């Protein structure tokens, strides 16, 4: 499908949308990408942290020029609403497939699990989500002509 907007314009449009729309599309795309609801849900949580940092709504931890999302295991499971088992499985699967880097730091207040994603993968997921939005808003899709 050819879009009248450039890829950059599509992503910019997605980032300007309301939180619900942006989060929904990114989550749908992450679930499609991984083929698993729990793993996709967790991947979306990570992508959203990077996305909100990109639009200035949160901060990431910078270590040696790389940006990380860091939380305790309890905070990760609370934010994702995944059980500890599903959290461990999701993070291990993403790590085994090379989609994220993980490091654990012992700090004064306990262990922090830091997760990092490659910006190229984040950009791909955002672009795919933006194209999905463009498809859903297209006249052919809205009028049902796409399926005739």
CSV table of C-alpha atoms in Angstrom, one decimal:
chain,number,residue,atom,x,y,z
A,1,UNK,CA,0.0,0.0,0.0
A,2,UNK,CA,1.4,3.4,-1.0
A,3,UNK,CA,1.0,6.2,1.6
A,4,UNK,CA,1.0,9.8,0.6
A,5,UNK,CA,3.0,10.5,3.7
A,6,UNK,CA,6.7,9.5,4.2
A,7,UNK,CA,7.6,6.9,6.8
A,8,UNK,CA,8.9,9.7,9.0
A,9,UNK,CA,5.6,11.6,8.7
A,10,UNK,CA,3.7,8.5,9.6
A,11,UNK,CA,5.7,7.9,12.7
A,12,UNK,CA,5.4,11.6,13.7
A,13,UNK,CA,1.6,11.3,13.3
A,14,UNK,CA,1.5,8.3,15.5
A,15,UNK,CA,3.6,10.0,18.2
A,16,UNK,CA,1.2,13.0,18.2
A,17,UNK,CA,-1.9,10.8,18.8
A,18,UNK,CA,-3.5,10.4,22.2
A,19,UNK,CA,-2.0,7.9,24.6
A,20,UNK,CA,-4.7,5.3,24.2
A,21,UNK,CA,-4.4,5.2,20.4
A,22,UNK,CA,-0.6,5.2,20.5
A,23,UNK,CA,-0.4,2.5,23.2
A,24,UNK,CA,-3.0,0.3,21.5
A,25,UNK,CA,-1.3,0.4,18.1
A,26,UNK,CA,2.1,-0.3,19.5
A,27,UNK,CA,0.8,-3.2,21.6
A,28,UNK,CA,-1.0,-4.7,18.7
A,29,UNK,CA,2.1,-4.5,16.6
A,30,UNK,CA,4.3,-6.0,19.3
A,31,UNK,CA,1.9,-8.9,19.8
A,32,UNK,CA,1.9,-9.5,16.0
A,33,UNK,CA,5.7,-9.2,15.9
A,34,UNK,CA,6.3,-11.8,18.6
A,35,UNK,CA,3.3,-14.0,17.9
A,36,UNK,CA,2.6,-14.3,21.6
A,37,UNK,CA,0.3,-12.2,23.7
A,38,UNK,CA,2.4,-12.1,26.9
A,39,UNK,CA,5.7,-11.6,25.2
A,40,UNK,CA,4.3,-9.0,22.9
A,41,UNK,CA,2.6,-7.2,25.8
A,42,UNK,CA,6.0,-7.1,27.6
A,43,UNK,CA,7.8,-6.0,24.5
A,44,UNK,CA,5.2,-3.2,24.0
A,45,UNK,CA,5.8,-2.0,27.6
A,46,UNK,CA,9.5,-1.6,26.8
A,47,UNK,CA,8.9,0.1,23.4
A,48,UNK,CA,6.4,2.5,25.1
A,49,UNK,CA,9.1,3.5,27.7
A,50,UNK,CA,11.4,4.4,24.8
A,51,UNK,CA,8.5,6.1,23.0
A,52,UNK,CA,7.6,8.3,26.0
A,53,UNK,CA,11.3,9.2,26.5
A,54,UNK,CA,11.3,10.2,22.8
A,55,UNK,CA,8.4,12.6,23.3
A,56,UNK,CA,9.9,13.9,26.6
A,57,UNK,CA,7.4,12.3,29.0
A,58,UNK,CA,9.9,10.1,30.9
A,59,UNK,CA,13.6,9.5,31.3
A,60,UNK,CA,15.8,6.5,30.6
A,61,UNK,CA,19.0,5.6,32.4
A,62,UNK,CA,22.1,6.3,30.3
A,63,UNK,CA,25.0,3.9,30.8
A,64,UNK,CA,28.1,4.1,28.5
A,65,UNK,CA,26.1,6.0,25.9
A,66,UNK,CA,23.2,3.4,25.8
A,67,UNK,CA,19.7,4.0,27.2
A,68,UNK,CA,18.1,1.5,29.5
A,69,UNK,CA,14.7,1.0,31.2
A,70,UNK,CA,15.4,-0.1,34.8
A,71,UNK,CA,13.0,-1.4,37.4
A,72,UNK,CA,12.8,-3.9,40.2
A,73,UNK,CA,11.2,-7.2,39.4
A,74,UNK,CA,8.2,-6.2,41.4
A,75,UNK,CA,7.8,-3.0,39.5
A,76,UNK,CA,8.1,-4.8,36.1
A,77,UNK,CA,5.4,-7.3,37.1
A,78,UNK,CA,3.1,-4.6,38.5
A,79,UNK,CA,3.5,-2.4,35.4
A,80,UNK,CA,3.1,-5.3,33.0
A,81,UNK,CA,0.4,-7.2,35.0
A,82,UNK,CA,2.3,-10.4,34.2
A,83,UNK,CA,3.0,-13.0,36.8
A,84,UNK,CA,6.6,-13.5,37.9
A,85,UNK,CA,6.7,-16.7,35.8
A,86,UNK,CA,5.4,-15.0,32.7
A,87,UNK,CA,7.7,-12.0,33.2
A,88,UNK,CA,10.7,-14.2,33.5
A,89,UNK,CA,9.6,-16.2,30.4
A,90,UNK,CA,8.9,-13.0,28.4
A,91,UNK,CA,12.3,-11.4,29.2
A,92,UNK,CA,14.2,-14.6,28.6
A,93,UNK,CA,12.5,-15.2,25.2
A,94,UNK,CA,13.1,-11.6,24.1
A,95,UNK,CA,16.7,-11.9,25.2
A,96,UNK,CA,17.2,-15.3,23.6
A,97,UNK,CA,16.0,-13.9,20.3
A,98,UNK,CA,18.3,-11.0,20.5
A,99,UNK,CA,15.5,-8.4,20.8
A,100,UNK,CA,16.6,-7.0,24.1
A,101,UNK,CA,19.7,-6.8,26.3
A,102,UNK,CA,19.3,-7.4,30.0
A,103,UNK,CA,21.5,-6.6,32.9
A,104,UNK,CA,20.9,-6.8,36.6
A,105,UNK,CA,22.4,-4.3,39.0
A,106,UNK,CA,22.5,-4.7,42.8
A,107,UNK,CA,21.8,-1.3,44.3
A,108,UNK,CA,21.4,-0.1,47.9
A,109,UNK,CA,17.6,-0.6,47.7
A,110,UNK,CA,17.7,-3.9,45.9
A,111,UNK,CA,18.2,-5.5,42.5
A,112,UNK,CA,17.2,-3.5,39.4
A,113,UNK,CA,16.6,-5.3,36.1
A,114,UNK,CA,17.7,-3.1,33.2
A,115,UNK,CA,16.4,-3.8,29.7
A,116,UNK,CA,17.7,-2.2,26.5
A,117,UNK,CA,16.4,-2.3,22.9
A,118,UNK,CA,18.1,-1.4,19.7
A,119,UNK,CA,16.7,1.8,18.3
A,120,UNK,CA,16.4,0.2,14.8
A,121,UNK,CA,14.0,-2.3,16.2
A,122,UNK,CA,12.0,0.3,18.0
A,123,UNK,CA,11.8,2.4,14.8
A,124,UNK,CA,10.6,-0.6,12.9
A,125,UNK,CA,7.8,-1.3,15.4
A,126,UNK,CA,6.8,2.3,15.4
A,127,UNK,CA,6.7,2.5,11.6
A,128,UNK,CA,4.7,-0.8,11.4
A,129,UNK,CA,2.2,0.6,14.0
A,130,UNK,CA,2.0,3.9,12.1
A,131,UNK,CA,1.3,2.0,8.8
A,132,UNK,CA,-1.4,0.0,10.7
A,133,UNK,CA,-3.0,3.3,11.8
A,134,UNK,CA,-2.9,4.7,8.2
A,135,UNK,CA,-4.5,1.5,7.0
A,136,UNK,CA,-7.3,1.6,9.6
A,137,UNK,CA,-8.0,5.2,8.7
A,138,UNK,CA,-7.9,4.7,5.0
A,139,UNK,CA,-11.2,5.2,3.1
A,140,UNK,CA,-11.1,1.7,1.6
A,141,UNK,CA,-10.8,0.2,5.0
A,142,UNK,CA,-13.5,2.3,6.6
A,143,UNK,CA,-15.9,1.7,3.7
A,144,UNK,CA,-15.2,-2.0,3.5
A,145,UNK,CA,-13.9,-1.9,-0.1
A,146,UNK,CA,-10.7,-3.5,1.0
A,147,UNK,CA,-12.5,-6.8,1.5
A,148,UNK,CA,-14.6,-6.8,-1.7
